[in-house]
Amino acid sequence: MINDIIAPDAGHVELLGGLRPGAESAPHVGFLPEERGLYPKMRVLEMITFMGELRGLTGRDARARGEAWLERLGLGQWRKNKVQDLSKGMQQKVQFAATMIHEPELVILDEPWSGLDPINADVLRDVVREQQAAGRTVLFSTHLMEQAEQICEHIFIIARGQKVLDGRLADIKRAAAADGRVALAFAGPADRERAQAVLADRALCAATRVPAPGDHADLEVELAHGADAQRLLAALVAATVALRRFEVVTPTLHQIFVERVGRDQAQVAERRAS
């Protein structure tokens, strides 16, 4: 809708202080679609130059900017190759350069890390951060919560066509941490044994669970309603439990996503399977 590809069923869209989608706003918007939008027989620099001219740049300006982007993305030596000669990840970087060549104020990226290896993913991530620092708005759609967590300031999650989460990432993670989970690591087996009486107090601990994969805690505690981490720590110290680690758990965005929409997504899968 922002790019005037489809029309809204109701309401209207305004961009950048009142511009309408389509020809009026196109010079100010850069769009990277998930599907490739490149001409395979064109040479790389010609492809980017052509896209710049479509956005209103002169041929000379578009070519100069294209050269600069190819160097920035590590593709300078491929400028004379045809697009079809490039790997999927390299084509993705070419398409990114074509998206950014006219220096748009609003950048829309759909699954921008598709096909990129870790090194090139880092390059593209750095470029996105540069665009943020330059004052541009970057809007991107992704199913990779780790990528969103590394870059985004604001998160909007949709499940089954409905908004389930919307807000600043820092606030969302802070609220999730306040739900009350604590990671524990004991100094030794005897300390773990002494802790059992404390952990069995349902006024303090609602449940214990195995830590998330990759977490080296001995266990994770879900605090009871109304309890807090300081009460748990005081109870463990009073029981002479020696600890190597006591940490309030801040869940990852991936964990928050699964908790908020995982069950709904499973129900959709079940209906489709039947």
PDB file of C-alpha atoms in Angstrom:
ATOM      1  CA  MET A   1       0.000   0.000   0.000  1.00  0.00           C
ATOM      2  CA  ILE A   2       2.861   2.383   0.795  1.00  0.00           C
ATOM      3  CA  ASN A   3       4.259   1.715  -2.680  1.00  0.00           C
ATOM      4  CA  ASP A   4       0.825   1.937  -4.338  1.00  0.00           C
ATOM      5  CA  ILE A   5       1.026  -1.705  -5.437  1.00  0.00           C
ATOM      6  CA  ILE A   6      -2.318  -2.536  -3.816  1.00  0.00           C
ATOM      7  CA  ALA A   7      -5.050  -0.204  -2.566  1.00  0.00           C
ATOM      8  CA  PRO A   8      -6.385  -0.225   1.013  1.00  0.00           C
ATOM      9  CA  ASP A   9      -9.890  -1.580   1.606  1.00  0.00           C
ATOM     10  CA  ALA A  10     -10.566   1.425   3.809  1.00  0.00           C
ATOM     11  CA  GLY A  11      -8.788   4.549   4.987  1.00  0.00           C
ATOM     12  CA  HIS A  12      -5.800   6.140   3.299  1.00  0.00           C
ATOM     13  CA  VAL A  13      -2.017   6.278   3.506  1.00  0.00           C
ATOM     14  CA  GLU A  14       0.088   9.417   3.921  1.00  0.00           C
ATOM     15  CA  LEU A  15       3.883   9.436   3.804  1.00  0.00           C
ATOM     16  CA  LEU A  16       6.535  11.858   5.002  1.00  0.00           C
ATOM     17  CA  GLY A  17       4.256  14.672   6.024  1.00  0.00           C
ATOM     18  CA  GLY A  18       1.346  14.165   3.653  1.00  0.00           C
ATOM     19  CA  LEU A  19       2.628  12.637   0.407  1.00  0.00           C
ATOM     20  CA  ARG A  20       0.358  10.128  -1.305  1.00  0.00           C
ATOM     21  CA  PRO A  21       1.548   6.659  -2.351  1.00  0.00           C
ATOM     22  CA  GLY A  22       2.603   6.417  -5.979  1.00  0.00           C
ATOM     23  CA  ALA A  23       4.307   8.973  -8.201  1.00  0.00           C
ATOM     24  CA  GLU A  24       4.156  11.692  -5.550  1.00  0.00           C
ATOM     25  CA  SER A  25       6.125   9.783  -2.928  1.00  0.00           C
ATOM     26  CA  ALA A  26       8.205   7.415  -5.109  1.00  0.00           C
ATOM     27  CA  PRO A  27      11.280   9.708  -5.273  1.00  0.00           C
ATOM     28  CA  HIS A  28      11.447   9.556  -1.458  1.00  0.00           C
ATOM     29  CA  VAL A  29      10.940   5.793  -0.981  1.00  0.00           C
ATOM     30  CA  GLY A  30      13.318   2.886  -1.519  1.00  0.00           C
ATOM     31  CA  PHE A  31      11.816  -0.612  -1.720  1.00  0.00           C
ATOM     32  CA  LEU A  32      13.682  -3.910  -1.582  1.00  0.00           C
ATOM     33  CA  PRO A  33      11.220  -6.747  -2.370  1.00  0.00           C
ATOM     34  CA  GLU A  34      11.817 -10.292  -1.185  1.00  0.00           C
ATOM     35  CA  GLU A  35      11.663 -11.568  -4.772  1.00  0.00           C
ATOM     36  CA  ARG A  36      14.444 -10.538  -7.152  1.00  0.00           C
ATOM     37  CA  GLY A  37      13.595  -7.552  -9.350  1.00  0.00           C
ATOM     38  CA  LEU A  38      16.763  -7.493 -11.458  1.00  0.00           C
ATOM     39  CA  TYR A  39      17.299  -8.011 -15.190  1.00  0.00           C
ATOM     40  CA  PRO A  40      19.662 -11.021 -15.414  1.00  0.00           C
ATOM     41  CA  LYS A  41      21.157 -10.100 -18.804  1.00  0.00           C
ATOM     42  CA  MET A  42      22.146  -6.563 -17.775  1.00  0.00           C
ATOM     43  CA  ARG A  43      25.590  -5.808 -16.419  1.00  0.00           C
ATOM     44  CA  VAL A  44      25.697  -5.007 -12.719  1.00  0.00           C
ATOM     45  CA  LEU A  45      26.647  -1.314 -12.926  1.00  0.00           C
ATOM     46  CA  GLU A  46      24.247  -0.757 -15.822  1.00  0.00           C
ATOM     47  CA  MET A  47      21.457  -2.318 -13.789  1.00  0.00           C
ATOM     48  CA  ILE A  48      22.021  -0.014 -10.827  1.00  0.00           C
ATOM     49  CA  THR A  49      22.477   3.040 -13.073  1.00  0.00           C
ATOM     50  CA  PHE A  50      19.219   2.252 -14.859  1.00  0.00           C
ATOM     51  CA  MET A  51      17.338   1.998 -11.550  1.00  0.00           C
ATOM     52  CA  GLY A  52      18.798   5.343 -10.492  1.00  0.00           C
ATOM     53  CA  GLU A  53      17.612   6.976 -13.725  1.00  0.00           C
ATOM     54  CA  LEU A  54      14.124   5.591 -13.132  1.00  0.00           C
ATOM     55  CA  ARG A  55      14.202   7.396  -9.792  1.00  0.00           C
ATOM     56  CA  GLY A  56      15.003  10.706 -11.458  1.00  0.00           C
ATOM     57  CA  LEU A  57      18.814  10.833 -11.344  1.00  0.00           C
ATOM     58  CA  THR A  58      20.880  11.873 -14.327  1.00  0.00           C
ATOM     59  CA  GLY A  59      22.853   9.093 -16.012  1.00  0.00           C
ATOM     60  CA  ARG A  60      26.170  10.528 -14.787  1.00  0.00           C
ATOM     61  CA  ASP A  61      24.952  10.917 -11.204  1.00  0.00           C
ATOM     62  CA  ALA A  62      23.366   7.454 -11.174  1.00  0.00           C
ATOM     63  CA  ARG A  63      26.562   5.864 -12.476  1.00  0.00           C
ATOM     64  CA  ALA A  64      28.738   7.633  -9.905  1.00  0.00           C
ATOM     65  CA  ARG A  65      26.464   6.618  -7.080  1.00  0.00           C
ATOM     66  CA  GLY A  66      26.282   3.072  -8.431  1.00  0.00           C
ATOM     67  CA  GLU A  67      30.081   2.834  -8.456  1.00  0.00           C
ATOM     68  CA  ALA A  68      30.210   4.057  -4.863  1.00  0.00           C
ATOM     69  CA  TRP A  69      27.590   1.550  -3.703  1.00  0.00           C
ATOM     70  CA  LEU A  70      29.305  -1.358  -5.432  1.00  0.00           C
ATOM     71  CA  GLU A  71      32.558  -0.490  -3.672  1.00  0.00           C
ATOM     72  CA  ARG A  72      30.772  -0.098  -0.327  1.00  0.00           C
ATOM     73  CA  LEU A  73      29.167  -3.529  -0.688  1.00  0.00           C
ATOM     74  CA  GLY A  74      32.319  -5.270  -1.890  1.00  0.00           C
ATOM     75  CA  LEU A  75      31.131  -5.758  -5.468  1.00  0.00           C
ATOM     76  CA  GLY A  76      33.372  -3.308  -7.312  1.00  0.00           C
ATOM     77  CA  GLN A  77      35.179  -6.008  -9.285  1.00  0.00           C
ATOM     78  CA  TRP A  78      31.840  -7.405 -10.501  1.00  0.00           C
ATOM     79  CA  ARG A  79      30.581  -4.144 -12.041  1.00  0.00           C
ATOM     80  CA  LYS A  80      31.002  -5.411 -15.638  1.00  0.00           C
ATOM     81  CA  ASN A  81      29.581  -8.883 -15.029  1.00  0.00           C
ATOM     82  CA  LYS A  82      26.028  -9.746 -15.937  1.00  0.00           C
ATOM     83  CA  VAL A  83      23.612 -10.020 -13.019  1.00  0.00           C
ATOM     84  CA  GLN A  84      23.044 -13.689 -13.805  1.00  0.00           C
ATOM     85  CA  ASP A  85      26.744 -14.386 -13.131  1.00  0.00           C
ATOM     86  CA  LEU A  86      26.351 -13.418  -9.471  1.00  0.00           C
ATOM     87  CA  SER A  87      25.376 -15.644  -6.566  1.00  0.00           C
ATOM     88  CA  LYS A  88      22.017 -15.170  -4.878  1.00  0.00           C
ATOM     89  CA  GLY A  89      23.612 -13.256  -2.019  1.00  0.00           C
ATOM     90  CA  MET A  90      25.541 -10.977  -4.371  1.00  0.00           C
ATOM     91  CA  GLN A  91      22.382 -10.274  -6.347  1.00  0.00           C
ATOM     92  CA  GLN A  92      20.713  -9.342  -3.085  1.00  0.00           C
ATOM     93  CA  LYS A  93      23.412  -6.737  -2.470  1.00  0.00           C
ATOM     94  CA  VAL A  94      23.012  -5.378  -6.011  1.00  0.00           C
ATOM     95  CA  GLN A  95      19.292  -5.041  -5.403  1.00  0.00           C
ATOM     96  CA  PHE A  96      20.006  -3.268  -2.122  1.00  0.00           C
ATOM     97  CA  ALA A  97      22.243  -0.767  -3.948  1.00  0.00           C
ATOM     98  CA  ALA A  98      19.459  -0.168  -6.471  1.00  0.00           C
ATOM     99  CA  THR A  99      17.083   0.441  -3.553  1.00  0.00           C
ATOM    100  CA  MET A 100      19.343   3.035  -1.961  1.00  0.00           C
ATOM    101  CA  ILE A 101      20.816   4.811  -4.990  1.00  0.00           C
ATOM    102  CA  HIS A 102      18.441   7.783  -4.890  1.00  0.00           C
ATOM    103  CA  GLU A 103      19.002   8.300  -1.123  1.00  0.00           C
ATOM    104  CA  PRO A 104      15.385   7.713  -0.062  1.00  0.00           C
ATOM    105  CA  GLU A 105      14.018   9.115   3.182  1.00  0.00           C
ATOM    106  CA  LEU A 106      11.955   5.960   3.787  1.00  0.00           C
ATOM    107  CA  VAL A 107      13.567   2.567   3.161  1.00  0.00           C
ATOM    108  CA  ILE A 108      11.336  -0.542   3.025  1.00  0.00           C
ATOM    109  CA  LEU A 109      13.158  -3.881   3.188  1.00  0.00           C
ATOM    110  CA  ASP A 110      11.379  -7.223   2.818  1.00  0.00           C
ATOM    111  CA  GLU A 111      13.499 -10.117   4.176  1.00  0.00           C
ATOM    112  CA  PRO A 112      16.705  -8.207   3.350  1.00  0.00           C
ATOM    113  CA  TRP A 113      19.103 -10.916   4.591  1.00  0.00           C
ATOM    114  CA  SER A 114      17.713 -13.624   2.313  1.00  0.00           C
ATOM    115  CA  GLY A 115      20.552 -15.605   0.724  1.00  0.00           C
ATOM    116  CA  LEU A 116      23.361 -13.790   2.540  1.00  0.00           C
ATOM    117  CA  ASP A 117      26.178 -15.597   4.336  1.00  0.00           C
ATOM    118  CA  PRO A 118      27.133 -14.319   7.844  1.00  0.00           C
ATOM    119  CA  ILE A 119      29.896 -11.989   6.601  1.00  0.00           C
ATOM    120  CA  ASN A 120      27.732 -10.295   3.967  1.00  0.00           C
ATOM    121  CA  ALA A 121      24.825 -10.196   6.405  1.00  0.00           C
ATOM    122  CA  ASP A 122      27.058  -8.156   8.726  1.00  0.00           C
ATOM    123  CA  VAL A 123      27.953  -5.799   5.847  1.00  0.00           C
ATOM    124  CA  LEU A 124      24.307  -5.179   5.052  1.00  0.00           C
ATOM    125  CA  ARG A 125      23.462  -4.764   8.738  1.00  0.00           C
ATOM    126  CA  ASP A 126      26.158  -2.105   9.067  1.00  0.00           C
ATOM    127  CA  VAL A 127      24.757  -0.265   6.046  1.00  0.00           C
ATOM    128  CA  VAL A 128      21.260  -0.308   7.538  1.00  0.00           C
ATOM    129  CA  ARG A 129      22.654   1.168  10.768  1.00  0.00           C
ATOM    130  CA  GLU A 130      24.362   3.875   8.703  1.00  0.00           C
ATOM    131  CA  GLN A 131      21.009   4.756   7.148  1.00  0.00           C
ATOM    132  CA  GLN A 132      19.453   4.987  10.611  1.00  0.00           C
ATOM    133  CA  ALA A 133      22.264   7.249  11.794  1.00  0.00           C
ATOM    134  CA  ALA A 134      21.710   9.461   8.741  1.00  0.00           C
ATOM    135  CA  GLY A 135      18.144  10.089   9.901  1.00  0.00           C
ATOM    136  CA  ARG A 136      16.340   7.802   7.449  1.00  0.00           C
ATOM    137  CA  THR A 137      13.443   5.614   8.502  1.00  0.00           C
ATOM    138  CA  VAL A 138      14.052   1.920   7.839  1.00  0.00           C
ATOM    139  CA  LEU A 139      11.029  -0.379   7.835  1.00  0.00           C
ATOM    140  CA  PHE A 140      11.638  -4.056   7.296  1.00  0.00           C
ATOM    141  CA  SER A 141       9.713  -7.279   7.396  1.00  0.00           C
ATOM    142  CA  THR A 142      11.419 -10.426   8.664  1.00  0.00           C
ATOM    143  CA  HIS A 143      10.774 -13.794  10.271  1.00  0.00           C
ATOM    144  CA  LEU A 144      14.272 -13.766  11.798  1.00  0.00           C
ATOM    145  CA  MET A 145      13.760 -12.362  15.275  1.00  0.00           C
ATOM    146  CA  GLU A 146      17.521 -12.267  15.905  1.00  0.00           C
ATOM    147  CA  GLN A 147      17.944  -9.808  13.029  1.00  0.00           C
ATOM    148  CA  ALA A 148      15.093  -7.637  14.239  1.00  0.00           C
ATOM    149  CA  GLU A 149      16.514  -7.641  17.758  1.00  0.00           C
ATOM    150  CA  GLN A 150      19.926  -6.448  16.552  1.00  0.00           C
ATOM    151  CA  ILE A 151      18.600  -3.546  14.497  1.00  0.00           C
ATOM    152  CA  CYS A 152      15.073  -2.471  15.372  1.00  0.00           C
ATOM    153  CA  GLU A 153      14.076   0.222  17.820  1.00  0.00           C
ATOM    154  CA  HIS A 154      10.358  -0.457  17.383  1.00  0.00           C
ATOM    155  CA  ILE A 155       8.645  -3.824  16.901  1.00  0.00           C
ATOM    156  CA  PHE A 156       5.265  -4.664  15.392  1.00  0.00           C
ATOM    157  CA  ILE A 157       4.222  -8.342  15.381  1.00  0.00           C
ATOM    158  CA  ILE A 158       1.254  -9.673  13.411  1.00  0.00           C
ATOM    159  CA  ALA A 159      -0.247 -13.159  13.868  1.00  0.00           C
ATOM    160  CA  ARG A 160      -3.220 -14.436  11.840  1.00  0.00           C
ATOM    161  CA  GLY A 161      -3.857 -10.934  10.541  1.00  0.00           C
ATOM    162  CA  GLN A 162      -4.046  -9.346  13.995  1.00  0.00           C
ATOM    163  CA  LYS A 163      -1.599  -7.141  15.862  1.00  0.00           C
ATOM    164  CA  VAL A 164      -0.321  -8.965  18.948  1.00  0.00           C
ATOM    165  CA  LEU A 165       2.615  -6.773  19.951  1.00  0.00           C
ATOM    166  CA  ASP A 166       3.570  -3.169  19.239  1.00  0.00           C
ATOM    167  CA  GLY A 167       6.074  -0.914  20.942  1.00  0.00           C
ATOM    168  CA  ARG A 168       9.683   0.018  21.569  1.00  0.00           C
ATOM    169  CA  LEU A 169      11.889  -3.061  21.718  1.00  0.00           C
ATOM    170  CA  ALA A 170      13.561  -1.943  24.950  1.00  0.00           C
ATOM    171  CA  ASP A 171      10.166  -1.482  26.642  1.00  0.00           C
ATOM    172  CA  ILE A 172       8.893  -4.847  25.386  1.00  0.00           C
ATOM    173  CA  LYS A 173      11.943  -6.685  26.699  1.00  0.00           C
ATOM    174  CA  ARG A 174      11.830  -4.803  29.993  1.00  0.00           C
ATOM    175  CA  ALA A 175       8.177  -5.774  30.478  1.00  0.00           C
ATOM    176  CA  ALA A 176       8.923  -9.414  29.602  1.00  0.00           C
ATOM    177  CA  ALA A 177      11.778  -9.488  32.139  1.00  0.00           C
ATOM    178  CA  ALA A 178       9.397  -8.150  34.779  1.00  0.00           C
ATOM    179  CA  ASP A 179       7.269 -11.288  34.351  1.00  0.00           C
ATOM    180  CA  GLY A 180       9.728 -12.918  36.731  1.00  0.00           C
ATOM    181  CA  ARG A 181      12.259 -15.525  35.660  1.00  0.00           C
ATOM    182  CA  VAL A 182      15.599 -16.082  37.318  1.00  0.00           C
ATOM    183  CA  ALA A 183      18.535 -18.192  36.110  1.00  0.00           C
ATOM    184  CA  LEU A 184      20.438 -20.039  38.849  1.00  0.00           C
ATOM    185  CA  ALA A 185      23.799 -21.803  38.885  1.00  0.00           C
ATOM    186  CA  PHE A 186      24.866 -23.488  42.121  1.00  0.00           C
ATOM    187  CA  ALA A 187      28.384 -23.678  43.541  1.00  0.00           C
ATOM    188  CA  GLY A 188      28.081 -27.439  43.960  1.00  0.00           C
ATOM    189  CA  PRO A 189      25.726 -30.434  44.280  1.00  0.00           C
ATOM    190  CA  ALA A 190      25.206 -29.859  47.992  1.00  0.00           C
ATOM    191  CA  ASP A 191      24.053 -26.301  47.346  1.00  0.00           C
ATOM    192  CA  ARG A 192      21.592 -27.510  44.728  1.00  0.00           C
ATOM    193  CA  GLU A 193      20.235 -30.004  47.258  1.00  0.00           C
ATOM    194  CA  ARG A 194      19.807 -27.312  49.944  1.00  0.00           C
ATOM    195  CA  ALA A 195      17.998 -25.108  47.423  1.00  0.00           C
ATOM    196  CA  GLN A 196      15.224 -27.655  46.871  1.00  0.00           C
ATOM    197  CA  ALA A 197      13.291 -26.609  49.973  1.00  0.00           C
ATOM    198  CA  VAL A 198      13.323 -22.970  48.847  1.00  0.00           C
ATOM    199  CA  LEU A 199      12.295 -23.846  45.307  1.00  0.00           C
ATOM    200  CA  ALA A 200       9.429 -25.993  46.607  1.00  0.00           C
ATOM    201  CA  ASP A 201       7.838 -22.920  48.258  1.00  0.00           C
ATOM    202  CA  ARG A 202       4.946 -22.137  45.899  1.00  0.00           C
ATOM    203  CA  ALA A 203       4.509 -18.696  47.441  1.00  0.00           C
ATOM    204  CA  LEU A 204       7.946 -17.932  46.053  1.00  0.00           C
ATOM    205  CA  CYS A 205       8.503 -20.188  43.028  1.00  0.00           C
ATOM    206  CA  ALA A 206       5.725 -21.129  40.630  1.00  0.00           C
ATOM    207  CA  ALA A 207       7.853 -23.590  38.658  1.00  0.00           C
ATOM    208  CA  THR A 208      11.368 -24.550  37.634  1.00  0.00           C
ATOM    209  CA  ARG A 209      12.440 -25.445  34.129  1.00  0.00           C
ATOM    210  CA  VAL A 210      15.433 -26.392  32.040  1.00  0.00           C
ATOM    211  CA  PRO A 211      17.301 -23.303  30.780  1.00  0.00           C
ATOM    212  CA  ALA A 212      17.117 -22.266  27.138  1.00  0.00           C
ATOM    213  CA  PRO A 213      19.596 -24.006  24.803  1.00  0.00           C
ATOM    214  CA  GLY A 214      23.025 -22.422  25.093  1.00  0.00           C
ATOM    215  CA  ASP A 215      22.352 -21.069  28.581  1.00  0.00           C
ATOM    216  CA  HIS A 216      24.772 -22.539  31.127  1.00  0.00           C
ATOM    217  CA  ALA A 217      22.550 -22.038  34.168  1.00  0.00           C
ATOM    218  CA  ASP A 218      21.593 -25.113  36.227  1.00  0.00           C
ATOM    219  CA  LEU A 219      17.923 -24.229  36.097  1.00  0.00           C
ATOM    220  CA  GLU A 220      15.481 -21.403  35.497  1.00  0.00           C
ATOM    221  CA  VAL A 221      12.927 -20.361  38.099  1.00  0.00           C
ATOM    222  CA  GLU A 222       9.530 -18.849  37.356  1.00  0.00           C
ATOM    223  CA  LEU A 223       8.609 -16.642  40.285  1.00  0.00           C
ATOM    224  CA  ALA A 224       5.197 -16.943  41.882  1.00  0.00           C
ATOM    225  CA  HIS A 225       2.689 -14.121  41.446  1.00  0.00           C
ATOM    226  CA  GLY A 226       3.612 -11.308  43.815  1.00  0.00           C
ATOM    227  CA  ALA A 227       7.107 -12.650  44.495  1.00  0.00           C
ATOM    228  CA  ASP A 228      10.263 -10.939  43.306  1.00  0.00           C
ATOM    229  CA  ALA A 229      13.877 -11.846  42.662  1.00  0.00           C
ATOM    230  CA  GLN A 230      15.144 -10.215  45.855  1.00  0.00           C
ATOM    231  CA  ARG A 231      12.908 -12.420  48.012  1.00  0.00           C
ATOM    232  CA  LEU A 232      14.183 -15.510  46.229  1.00  0.00           C
ATOM    233  CA  LEU A 233      17.807 -14.442  46.687  1.00  0.00           C
ATOM    234  CA  ALA A 234      17.245 -13.732  50.393  1.00  0.00           C
ATOM    235  CA  ALA A 235      15.638 -17.144  50.891  1.00  0.00           C
ATOM    236  CA  LEU A 236      18.531 -18.923  49.153  1.00  0.00           C
ATOM    237  CA  VAL A 237      21.128 -17.036  51.217  1.00  0.00           C
ATOM    238  CA  ALA A 238      19.207 -17.845  54.416  1.00  0.00           C
ATOM    239  CA  ALA A 239      19.325 -21.528  53.434  1.00  0.00           C
ATOM    240  CA  THR A 240      23.143 -21.199  53.033  1.00  0.00           C
ATOM    241  CA  VAL A 241      22.949 -21.934  49.292  1.00  0.00           C
ATOM    242  CA  ALA A 242      26.141 -20.849  47.534  1.00  0.00           C
ATOM    243  CA  LEU A 243      25.539 -19.536  44.016  1.00  0.00           C
ATOM    244  CA  ARG A 244      27.751 -19.043  40.995  1.00  0.00           C
ATOM    245  CA  ARG A 245      25.015 -17.181  39.162  1.00  0.00           C
ATOM    246  CA  PHE A 246      21.790 -15.386  40.036  1.00  0.00           C
ATOM    247  CA  GLU A 247      20.385 -13.447  37.096  1.00  0.00           C
ATOM    248  CA  VAL A 248      16.987 -12.036  36.223  1.00  0.00           C
ATOM    249  CA  VAL A 249      16.287 -13.426  32.752  1.00  0.00           C
ATOM    250  CA  THR A 250      15.569 -11.000  29.936  1.00  0.00           C
ATOM    251  CA  PRO A 251      14.000 -13.120  27.179  1.00  0.00           C
ATOM    252  CA  THR A 252      15.103 -12.762  23.588  1.00  0.00           C
ATOM    253  CA  LEU A 253      12.703 -11.398  21.000  1.00  0.00           C
ATOM    254  CA  HIS A 254      12.499 -14.924  19.576  1.00  0.00           C
ATOM    255  CA  GLN A 255      11.291 -16.233  22.944  1.00  0.00           C
ATOM    256  CA  ILE A 256       8.805 -13.375  23.283  1.00  0.00           C
ATOM    257  CA  PHE A 257       7.495 -14.077  19.772  1.00  0.00           C
ATOM    258  CA  VAL A 258       7.010 -17.789  20.484  1.00  0.00           C
ATOM    259  CA  GLU A 259       5.253 -17.086  23.770  1.00  0.00           C
ATOM    260  CA  ARG A 260       2.898 -14.518  22.268  1.00  0.00           C
ATOM    261  CA  VAL A 261       1.997 -16.156  18.956  1.00  0.00           C
ATOM    262  CA  GLY A 262       3.338 -19.716  18.989  1.00  0.00           C
ATOM    263  CA  ARG A 263       0.097 -21.334  20.085  1.00  0.00           C
ATOM    264  CA  ASP A 264      -1.956 -19.496  17.462  1.00  0.00           C
ATOM    265  CA  GLN A 265       0.474 -20.476  14.733  1.00  0.00           C
ATOM    266  CA  ALA A 266       0.283 -24.136  15.808  1.00  0.00           C
ATOM    267  CA  GLN A 267      -3.521 -24.011  15.577  1.00  0.00           C
ATOM    268  CA  VAL A 268      -3.294 -22.672  12.023  1.00  0.00           C
ATOM    269  CA  ALA A 269      -0.936 -25.516  11.090  1.00  0.00           C
ATOM    270  CA  GLU A 270      -3.302 -28.081  12.608  1.00  0.00           C
ATOM    271  CA  ARG A 271      -6.300 -26.797  10.630  1.00  0.00           C
ATOM    272  CA  ARG A 272      -4.341 -26.852   7.377  1.00  0.00           C
ATOM    273  CA  ALA A 273      -3.170 -30.406   8.043  1.00  0.00           C
ATOM    274  CA  SER A 274      -6.717 -31.663   8.516  1.00  0.00           C
TER     275      SER A 274
END
